[in-house]
CSV table of C-alpha atoms in Angstrom, one decimal:
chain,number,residue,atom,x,y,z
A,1,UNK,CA,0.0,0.0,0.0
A,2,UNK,CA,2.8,2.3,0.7
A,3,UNK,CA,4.9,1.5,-2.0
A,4,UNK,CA,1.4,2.3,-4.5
A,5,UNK,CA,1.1,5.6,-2.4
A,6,UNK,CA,4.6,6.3,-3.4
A,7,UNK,CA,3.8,6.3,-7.1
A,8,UNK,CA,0.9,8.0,-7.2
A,9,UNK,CA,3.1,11.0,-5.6
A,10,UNK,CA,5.8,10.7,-8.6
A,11,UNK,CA,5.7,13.6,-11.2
A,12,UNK,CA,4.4,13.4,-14.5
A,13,UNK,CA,6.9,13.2,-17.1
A,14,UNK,CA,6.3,16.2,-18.6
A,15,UNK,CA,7.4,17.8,-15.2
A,16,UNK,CA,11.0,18.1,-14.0
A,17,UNK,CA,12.4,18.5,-10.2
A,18,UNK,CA,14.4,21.7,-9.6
A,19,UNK,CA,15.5,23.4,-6.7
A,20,UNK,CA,12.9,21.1,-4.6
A,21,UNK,CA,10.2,22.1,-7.0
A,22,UNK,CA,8.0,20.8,-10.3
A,23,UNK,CA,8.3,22.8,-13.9
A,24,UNK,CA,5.7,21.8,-16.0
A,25,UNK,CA,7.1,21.2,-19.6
A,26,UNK,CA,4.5,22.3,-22.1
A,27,UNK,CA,2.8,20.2,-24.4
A,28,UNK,CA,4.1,21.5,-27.6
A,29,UNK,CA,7.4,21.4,-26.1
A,30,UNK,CA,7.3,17.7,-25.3
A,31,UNK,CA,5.6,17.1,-28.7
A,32,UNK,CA,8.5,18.3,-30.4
A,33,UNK,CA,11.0,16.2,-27.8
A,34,UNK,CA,9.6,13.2,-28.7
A,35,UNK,CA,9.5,13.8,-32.0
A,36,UNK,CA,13.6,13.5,-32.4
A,37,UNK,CA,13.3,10.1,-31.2
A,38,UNK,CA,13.5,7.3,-33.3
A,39,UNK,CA,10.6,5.0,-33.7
A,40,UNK,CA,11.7,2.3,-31.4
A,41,UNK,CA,12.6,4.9,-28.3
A,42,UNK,CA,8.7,5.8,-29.2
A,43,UNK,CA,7.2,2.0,-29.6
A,44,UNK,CA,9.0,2.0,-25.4
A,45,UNK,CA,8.0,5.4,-24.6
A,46,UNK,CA,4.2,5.0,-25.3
A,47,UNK,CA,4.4,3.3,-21.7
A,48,UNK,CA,5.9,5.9,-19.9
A,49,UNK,CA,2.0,7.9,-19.5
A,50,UNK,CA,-0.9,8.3,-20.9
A,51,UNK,CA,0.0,11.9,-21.9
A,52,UNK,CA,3.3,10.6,-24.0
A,53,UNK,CA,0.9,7.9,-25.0
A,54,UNK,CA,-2.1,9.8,-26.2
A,55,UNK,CA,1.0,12.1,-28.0
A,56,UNK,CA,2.4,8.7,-30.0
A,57,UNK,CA,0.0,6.7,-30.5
A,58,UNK,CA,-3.4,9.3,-31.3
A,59,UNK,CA,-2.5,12.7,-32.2
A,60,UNK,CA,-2.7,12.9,-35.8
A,61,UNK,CA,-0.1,15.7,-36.5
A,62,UNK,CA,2.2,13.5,-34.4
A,63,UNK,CA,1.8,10.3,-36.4
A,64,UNK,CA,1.9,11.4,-39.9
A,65,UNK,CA,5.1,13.1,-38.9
A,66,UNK,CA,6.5,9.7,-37.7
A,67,UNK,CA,5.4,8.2,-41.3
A,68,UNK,CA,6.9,10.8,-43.6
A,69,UNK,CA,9.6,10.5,-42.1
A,70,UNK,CA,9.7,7.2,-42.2
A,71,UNK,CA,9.7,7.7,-45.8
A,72,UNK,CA,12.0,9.8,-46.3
A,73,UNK,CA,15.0,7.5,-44.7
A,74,UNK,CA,16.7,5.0,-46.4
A,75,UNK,CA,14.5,2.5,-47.9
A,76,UNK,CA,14.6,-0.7,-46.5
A,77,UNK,CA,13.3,-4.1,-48.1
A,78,UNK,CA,10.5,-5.7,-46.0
A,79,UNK,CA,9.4,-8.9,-46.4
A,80,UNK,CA,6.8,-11.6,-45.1
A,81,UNK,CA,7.6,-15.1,-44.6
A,82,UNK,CA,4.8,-17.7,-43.2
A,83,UNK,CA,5.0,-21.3,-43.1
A,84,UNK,CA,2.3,-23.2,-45.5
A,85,UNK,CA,-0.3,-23.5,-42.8
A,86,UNK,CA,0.1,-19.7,-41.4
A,87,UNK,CA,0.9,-20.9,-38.2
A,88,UNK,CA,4.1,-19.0,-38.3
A,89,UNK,CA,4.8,-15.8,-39.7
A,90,UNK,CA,7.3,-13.0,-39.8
A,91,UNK,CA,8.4,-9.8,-41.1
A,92,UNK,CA,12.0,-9.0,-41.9
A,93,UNK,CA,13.6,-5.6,-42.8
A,94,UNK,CA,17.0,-5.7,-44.6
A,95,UNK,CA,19.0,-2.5,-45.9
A,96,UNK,CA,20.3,-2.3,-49.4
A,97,UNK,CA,23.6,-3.0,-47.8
A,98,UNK,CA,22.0,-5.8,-46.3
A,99,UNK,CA,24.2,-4.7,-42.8
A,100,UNK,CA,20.8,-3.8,-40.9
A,101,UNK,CA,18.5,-6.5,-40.2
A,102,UNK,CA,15.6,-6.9,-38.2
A,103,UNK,CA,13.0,-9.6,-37.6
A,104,UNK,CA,9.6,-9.4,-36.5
A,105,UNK,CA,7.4,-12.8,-35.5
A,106,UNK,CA,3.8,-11.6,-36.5
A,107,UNK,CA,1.0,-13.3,-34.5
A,108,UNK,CA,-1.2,-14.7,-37.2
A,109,UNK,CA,-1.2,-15.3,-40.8
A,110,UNK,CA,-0.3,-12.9,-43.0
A,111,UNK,CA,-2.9,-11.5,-45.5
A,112,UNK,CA,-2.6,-7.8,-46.8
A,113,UNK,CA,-0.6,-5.1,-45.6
A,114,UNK,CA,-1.2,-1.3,-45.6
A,115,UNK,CA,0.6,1.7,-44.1
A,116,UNK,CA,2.1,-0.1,-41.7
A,117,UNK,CA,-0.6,-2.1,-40.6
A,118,UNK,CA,-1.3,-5.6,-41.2
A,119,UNK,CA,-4.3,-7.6,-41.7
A,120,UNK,CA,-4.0,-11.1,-40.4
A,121,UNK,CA,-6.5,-14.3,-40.2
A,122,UNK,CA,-6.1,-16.2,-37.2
A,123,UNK,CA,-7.4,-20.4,-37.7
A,124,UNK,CA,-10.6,-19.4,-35.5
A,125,UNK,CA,-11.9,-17.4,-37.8
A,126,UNK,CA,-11.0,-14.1,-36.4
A,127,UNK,CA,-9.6,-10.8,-38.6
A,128,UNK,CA,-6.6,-9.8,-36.3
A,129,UNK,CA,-5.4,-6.2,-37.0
A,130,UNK,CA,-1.0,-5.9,-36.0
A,131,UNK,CA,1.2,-2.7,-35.8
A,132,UNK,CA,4.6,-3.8,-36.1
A,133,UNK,CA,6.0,-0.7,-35.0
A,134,UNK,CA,3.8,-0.6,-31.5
A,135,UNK,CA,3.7,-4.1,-31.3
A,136,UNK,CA,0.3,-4.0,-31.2
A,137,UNK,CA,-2.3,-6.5,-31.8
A,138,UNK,CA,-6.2,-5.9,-31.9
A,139,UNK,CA,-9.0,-8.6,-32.3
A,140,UNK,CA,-11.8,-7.6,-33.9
A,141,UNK,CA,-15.1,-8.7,-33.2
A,142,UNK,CA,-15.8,-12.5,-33.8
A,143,UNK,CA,-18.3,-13.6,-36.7
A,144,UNK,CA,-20.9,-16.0,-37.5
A,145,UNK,CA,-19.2,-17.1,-40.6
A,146,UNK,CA,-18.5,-20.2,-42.7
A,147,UNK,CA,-14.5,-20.5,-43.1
A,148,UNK,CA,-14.3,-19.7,-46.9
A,149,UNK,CA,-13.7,-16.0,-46.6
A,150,UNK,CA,-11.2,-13.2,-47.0
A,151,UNK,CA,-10.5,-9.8,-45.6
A,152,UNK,CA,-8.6,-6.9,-46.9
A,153,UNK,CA,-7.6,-3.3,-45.2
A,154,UNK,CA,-8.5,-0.1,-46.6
A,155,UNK,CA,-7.5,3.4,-46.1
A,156,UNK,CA,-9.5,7.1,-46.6
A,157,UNK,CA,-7.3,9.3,-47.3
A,158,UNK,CA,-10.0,12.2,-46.9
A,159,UNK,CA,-11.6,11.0,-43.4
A,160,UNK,CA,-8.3,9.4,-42.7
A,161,UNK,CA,-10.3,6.0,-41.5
A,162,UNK,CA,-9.0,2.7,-41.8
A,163,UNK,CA,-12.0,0.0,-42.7
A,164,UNK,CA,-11.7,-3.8,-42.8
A,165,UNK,CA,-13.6,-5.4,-45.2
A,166,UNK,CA,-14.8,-8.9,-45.0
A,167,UNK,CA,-15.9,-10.9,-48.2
A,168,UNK,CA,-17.7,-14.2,-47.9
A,169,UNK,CA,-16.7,-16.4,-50.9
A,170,UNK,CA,-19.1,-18.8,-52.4
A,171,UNK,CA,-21.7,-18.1,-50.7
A,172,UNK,CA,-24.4,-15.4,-51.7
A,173,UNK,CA,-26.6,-15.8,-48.5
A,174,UNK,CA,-23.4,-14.5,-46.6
A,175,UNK,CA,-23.4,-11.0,-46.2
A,176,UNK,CA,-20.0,-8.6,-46.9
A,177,UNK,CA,-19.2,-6.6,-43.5
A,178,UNK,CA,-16.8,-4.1,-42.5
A,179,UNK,CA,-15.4,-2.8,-39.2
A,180,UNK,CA,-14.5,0.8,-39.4
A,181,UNK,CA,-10.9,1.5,-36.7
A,182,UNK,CA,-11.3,3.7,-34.3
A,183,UNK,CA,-15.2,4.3,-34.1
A,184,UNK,CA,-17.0,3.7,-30.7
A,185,UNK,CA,-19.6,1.0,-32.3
A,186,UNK,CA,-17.2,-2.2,-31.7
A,187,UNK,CA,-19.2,-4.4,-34.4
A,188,UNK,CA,-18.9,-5.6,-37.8
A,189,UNK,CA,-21.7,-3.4,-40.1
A,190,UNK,CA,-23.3,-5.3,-42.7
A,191,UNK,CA,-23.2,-3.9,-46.3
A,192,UNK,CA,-24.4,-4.6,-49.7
A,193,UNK,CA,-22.2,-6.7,-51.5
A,194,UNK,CA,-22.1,-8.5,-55.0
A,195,UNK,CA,-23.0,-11.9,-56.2
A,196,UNK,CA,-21.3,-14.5,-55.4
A,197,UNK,CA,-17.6,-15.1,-56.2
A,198,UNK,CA,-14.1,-15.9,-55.6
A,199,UNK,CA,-11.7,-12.7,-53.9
A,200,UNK,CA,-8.2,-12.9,-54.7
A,201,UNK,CA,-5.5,-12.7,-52.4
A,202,UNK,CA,-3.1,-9.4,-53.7
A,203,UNK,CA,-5.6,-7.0,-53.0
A,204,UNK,CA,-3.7,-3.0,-53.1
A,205,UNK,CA,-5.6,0.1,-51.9
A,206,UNK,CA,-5.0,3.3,-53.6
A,207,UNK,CA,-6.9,6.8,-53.4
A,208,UNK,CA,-9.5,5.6,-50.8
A,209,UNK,CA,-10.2,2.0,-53.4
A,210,UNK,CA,-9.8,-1.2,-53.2
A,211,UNK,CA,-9.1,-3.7,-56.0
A,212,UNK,CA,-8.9,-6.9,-56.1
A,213,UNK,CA,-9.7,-9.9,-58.2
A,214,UNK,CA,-12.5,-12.4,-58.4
A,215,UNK,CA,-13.0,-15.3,-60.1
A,216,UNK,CA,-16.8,-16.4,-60.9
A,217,UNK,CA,-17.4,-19.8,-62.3
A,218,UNK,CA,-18.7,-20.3,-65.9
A,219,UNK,CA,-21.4,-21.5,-65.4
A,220,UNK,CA,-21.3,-23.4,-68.9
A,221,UNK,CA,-18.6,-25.3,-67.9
A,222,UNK,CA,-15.9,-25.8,-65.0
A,223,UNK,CA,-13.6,-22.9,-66.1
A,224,UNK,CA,-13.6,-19.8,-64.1
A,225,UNK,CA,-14.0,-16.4,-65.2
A,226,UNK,CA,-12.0,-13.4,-63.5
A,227,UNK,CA,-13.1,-9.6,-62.5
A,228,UNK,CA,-12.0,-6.6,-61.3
A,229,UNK,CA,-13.6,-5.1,-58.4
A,230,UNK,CA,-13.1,-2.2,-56.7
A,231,UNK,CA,-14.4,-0.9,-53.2
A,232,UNK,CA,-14.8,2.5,-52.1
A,233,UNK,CA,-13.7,2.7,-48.4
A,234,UNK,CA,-15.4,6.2,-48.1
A,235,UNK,CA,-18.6,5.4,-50.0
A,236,UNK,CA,-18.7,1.6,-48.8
A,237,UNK,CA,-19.5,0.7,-52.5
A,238,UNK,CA,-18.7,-1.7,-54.8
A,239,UNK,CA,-18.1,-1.4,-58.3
A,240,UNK,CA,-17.0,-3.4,-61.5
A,241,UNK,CA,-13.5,-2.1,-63.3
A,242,UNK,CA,-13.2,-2.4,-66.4
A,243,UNK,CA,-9.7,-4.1,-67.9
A,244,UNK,CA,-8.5,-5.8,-70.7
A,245,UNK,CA,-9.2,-9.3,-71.1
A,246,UNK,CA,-5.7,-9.8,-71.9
A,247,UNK,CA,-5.1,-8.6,-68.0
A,248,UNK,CA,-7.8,-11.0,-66.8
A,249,UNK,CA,-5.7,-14.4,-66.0
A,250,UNK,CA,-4.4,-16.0,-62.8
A,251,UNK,CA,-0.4,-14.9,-64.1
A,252,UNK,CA,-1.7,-11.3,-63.9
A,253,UNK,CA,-0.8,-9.4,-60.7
A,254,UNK,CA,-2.1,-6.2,-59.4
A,255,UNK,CA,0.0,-3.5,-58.3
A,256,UNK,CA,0.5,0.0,-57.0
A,257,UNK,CA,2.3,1.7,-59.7
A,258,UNK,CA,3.6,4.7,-58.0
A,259,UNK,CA,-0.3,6.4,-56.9
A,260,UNK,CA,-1.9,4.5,-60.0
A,261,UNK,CA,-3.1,1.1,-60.5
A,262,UNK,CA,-1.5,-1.1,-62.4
A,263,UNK,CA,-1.3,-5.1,-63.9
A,264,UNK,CA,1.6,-7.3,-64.5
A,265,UNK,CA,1.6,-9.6,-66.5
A,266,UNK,CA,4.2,-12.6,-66.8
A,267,UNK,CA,2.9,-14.7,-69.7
A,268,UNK,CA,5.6,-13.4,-71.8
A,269,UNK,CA,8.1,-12.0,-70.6
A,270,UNK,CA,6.9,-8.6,-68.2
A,271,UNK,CA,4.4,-6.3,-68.9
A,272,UNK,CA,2.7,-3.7,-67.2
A,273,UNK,CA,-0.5,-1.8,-67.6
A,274,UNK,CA,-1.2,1.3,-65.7
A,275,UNK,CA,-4.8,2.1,-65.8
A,276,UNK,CA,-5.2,5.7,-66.5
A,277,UNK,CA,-8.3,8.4,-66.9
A,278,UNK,CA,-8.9,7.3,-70.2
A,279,UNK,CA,-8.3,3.5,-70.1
A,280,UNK,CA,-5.3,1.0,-69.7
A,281,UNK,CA,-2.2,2.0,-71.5
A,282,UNK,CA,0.9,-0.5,-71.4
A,283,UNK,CA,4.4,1.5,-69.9
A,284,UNK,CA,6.8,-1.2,-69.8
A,285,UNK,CA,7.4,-4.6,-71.9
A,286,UNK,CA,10.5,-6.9,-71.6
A,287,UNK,CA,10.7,-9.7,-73.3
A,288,UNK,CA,14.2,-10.2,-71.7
A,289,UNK,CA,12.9,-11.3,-68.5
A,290,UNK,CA,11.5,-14.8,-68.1
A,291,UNK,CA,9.5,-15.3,-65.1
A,292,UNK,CA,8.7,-19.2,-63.5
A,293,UNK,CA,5.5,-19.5,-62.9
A,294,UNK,CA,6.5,-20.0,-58.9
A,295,UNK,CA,7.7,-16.6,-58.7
A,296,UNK,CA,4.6,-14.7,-58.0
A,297,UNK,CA,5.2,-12.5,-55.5
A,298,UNK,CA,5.6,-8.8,-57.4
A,299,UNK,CA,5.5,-5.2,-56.1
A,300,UNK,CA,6.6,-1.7,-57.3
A,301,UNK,CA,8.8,0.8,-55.2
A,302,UNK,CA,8.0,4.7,-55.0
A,303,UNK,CA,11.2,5.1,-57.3
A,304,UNK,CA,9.7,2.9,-59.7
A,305,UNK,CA,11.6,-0.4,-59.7
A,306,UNK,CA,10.2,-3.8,-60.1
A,307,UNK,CA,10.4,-6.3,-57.6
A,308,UNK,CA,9.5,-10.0,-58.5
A,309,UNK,CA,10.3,-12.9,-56.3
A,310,UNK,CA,9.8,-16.6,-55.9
A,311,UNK,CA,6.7,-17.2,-53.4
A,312,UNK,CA,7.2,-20.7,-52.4
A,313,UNK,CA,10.5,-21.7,-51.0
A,314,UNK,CA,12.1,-24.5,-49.1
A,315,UNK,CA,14.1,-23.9,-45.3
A,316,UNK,CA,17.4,-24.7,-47.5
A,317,UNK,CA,16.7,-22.5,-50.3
A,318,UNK,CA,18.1,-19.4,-50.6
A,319,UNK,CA,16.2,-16.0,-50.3
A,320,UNK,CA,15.7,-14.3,-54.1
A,321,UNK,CA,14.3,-11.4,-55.2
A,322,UNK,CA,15.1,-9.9,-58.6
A,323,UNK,CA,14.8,-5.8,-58.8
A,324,UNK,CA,14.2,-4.5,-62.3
A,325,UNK,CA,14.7,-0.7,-63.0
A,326,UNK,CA,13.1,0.0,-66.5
A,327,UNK,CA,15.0,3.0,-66.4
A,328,UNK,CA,18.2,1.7,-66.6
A,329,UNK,CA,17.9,-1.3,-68.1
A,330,UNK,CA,19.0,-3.8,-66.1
A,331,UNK,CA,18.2,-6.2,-63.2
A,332,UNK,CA,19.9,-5.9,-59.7
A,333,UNK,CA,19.6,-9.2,-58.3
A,334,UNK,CA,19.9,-9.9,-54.4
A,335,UNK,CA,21.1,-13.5,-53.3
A,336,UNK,CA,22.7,-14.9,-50.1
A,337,UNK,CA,20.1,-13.7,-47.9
A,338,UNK,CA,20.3,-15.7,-44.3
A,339,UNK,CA,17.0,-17.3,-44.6
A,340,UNK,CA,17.7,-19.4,-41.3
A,341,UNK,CA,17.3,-16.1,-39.2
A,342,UNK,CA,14.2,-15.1,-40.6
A,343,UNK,CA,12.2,-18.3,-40.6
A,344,UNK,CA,13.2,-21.1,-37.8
A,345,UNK,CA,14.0,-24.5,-39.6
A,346,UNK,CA,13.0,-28.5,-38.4
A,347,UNK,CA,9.4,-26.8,-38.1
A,348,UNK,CA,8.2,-26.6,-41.5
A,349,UNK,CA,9.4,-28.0,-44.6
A,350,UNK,CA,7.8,-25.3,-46.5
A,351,UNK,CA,7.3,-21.8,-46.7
A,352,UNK,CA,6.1,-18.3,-48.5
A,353,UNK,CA,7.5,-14.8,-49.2
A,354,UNK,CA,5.7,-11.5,-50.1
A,355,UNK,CA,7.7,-8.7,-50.7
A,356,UNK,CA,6.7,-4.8,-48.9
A,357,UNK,CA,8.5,-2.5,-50.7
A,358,UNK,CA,8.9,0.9,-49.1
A,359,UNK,CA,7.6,0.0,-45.7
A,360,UNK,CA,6.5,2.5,-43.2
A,361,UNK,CA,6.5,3.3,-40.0
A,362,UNK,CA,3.6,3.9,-38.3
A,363,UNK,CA,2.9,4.6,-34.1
A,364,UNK,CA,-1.2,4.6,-34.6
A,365,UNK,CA,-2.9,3.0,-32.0
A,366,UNK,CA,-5.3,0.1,-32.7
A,367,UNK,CA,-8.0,0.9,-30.6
């Protein structure tokens, strides 16, 4: 009792002793303190009160300026690496000198990642929202689902809101919900969706949308047919995007092409397809690079390079990722990566990589 007494008495931090006496520090003083600490000093000092906490974690002003300038340090490759069955999964930084490495063990499956946050799916059916630089995790509301489902993470840029949405898959009597972060009303909201069909893992969010790809079944025969949807996280709509049928096939990828959408396509060599204002117009062709069908696992970096890598591996394989600069014409490939010390071996014989390129920081709070 005395020793809680004790505490209670203790200063605030934003307070300093001096000549027997407190000085308050003021707010916008310890704002900009805390702001010349790097992002793991902050991920620790978010314990220290709920003042430094509320600061890191929930002012807006404060967090943004922990993401930009994220951005604007050295970019650093990120990657995911989960075992077949998702029980395991991790996240891995590595410099382009490849000196700096970090490893992060994420607490569920991995299924789509978005400014700094990841979605993952947990085997009981739960969405599980992480923040890998608070170490964070938040549960969201559990579901009376069936277990053929997906989710995906969306952002509004305007309300700055993120949104989960949930999509049922084969079933039509299964309503789409979302779960909007941050909002008092802890509960999934049930929304109108579309008929019934087959989401796509590879989902990207850009300008407040969502795409992603679906497959519907012919009903003629066994083959399946594949869509482009989109979902406004603002206007919780969906709506059909038009693209070429060409694009339309399980080789095709989608991508963030530096604030734009865009396809790849490995059926021949690379292309890509950057859908613009007035329809799909193809920027880059290479004919030069011959992609296995294993490596699926493709992203873009804000500087425009390519990044393809293999997505299924085994523990003794090496770690690969080819970067393409159409600029320059030529391919940087990175080899020799320690794949022991990112992903535990004698567990699983298998495993699968997607690559984050310019991953951000970000000290949001969950909930």
């Amino acid at each position: 009792m005395m020793k809680r007494r004790r505490e209670e008495t203790l200063p605030s931090p934003t307070r300093r002793l001096r000549h027997g006496g407190d000085i308050e520090i003021p707010l916008d003083v310890t704002v900009e303190i805390l702001k010349k600490l790097p992002t793991k000093s902050l991920a620790r000092c978010q314990f220290v009160s709920k003042e430094w906490s509320s600061i890191i974690t929930m002012r807006r002003d404060f967090i943004d300026f922990v993401m930009n300038r994220s951005l604007a340090q050295p970019k650093r490759d990120a990657y995911f690496l989960a075992s077949v069955d998702y029980r395991e999964c991790y996240l891995t930084f590595l410099s382009s000198t490849h000196q700096d490495k970090e490893t992060i063990l994420i607490p569920k499956g991995f299924r789509h990642y978005l400014r700094g946050l990841v979605c993952c799916w947990s085997k009981s059916g739960r969405v599980v929202l992480y923040n890998p630089t608070t170490r964070r995790s938040l549960y969201l509301p559990k579901k009376k689902t069936i277990h053929m489902e997906t989710s995906f993470i969306g952002y509004d840029p305007l309300e700055k809101q993120y949104k989960v949405l949930f999509l049922p898959k084969y079933n039509p009597e299964q309503p789409c919900q979302l779960f909007t972060l941050g909002e008092t009303n802890t509960k999934w909201k049930s929304i109108q969706g579309v008929e019934s069909h087959h989401p796509l893992q590879g989902a990207v969010c850009i300008n407040g949308k969502i795409y992603y790809q679906a497959g519907i079944a012919d009903q003629y025969d066994s083959t399946s047919l594949y869509i482009l949807m989109s979902f406004d996280v603002r206007s919780e709509e969906f709506h059909n995007v038009d693209a070429p049928k060409t694009l339309m096939d399980y080789r095709s990828y989608l991508i963030n092409f530096q604030g734009k959408l865009g396809f790849v396509c490995c059926e021949k060599g690379v292309e890509i397809w950057v859908m613009e204002t007035q329809g799909w117009s193809k920027i880059i062709f290479s004919d030069q690079m011959n992609v296995p069908k294993s490596w699926c696992s493709i992203s873009v970096t804000s500087g425009g390079e390519i990044v393809i890598a293999r997505c299924w591996y085994r523990t003794k394989d090496e770690l690969d990722a080819f970067y393409y600069d159409p600029k320059q014409k030529f391919m940087r490939l990175m080899r020799n990566v320690d794949l022991e010390s990112i992903y535990p071996k004698g567990r699983h014989t298998d495993c699968i990589l997607w690559t984050v390129p310019d991953y951000v920081e970000n000290t949001m709070r969950l909930y």
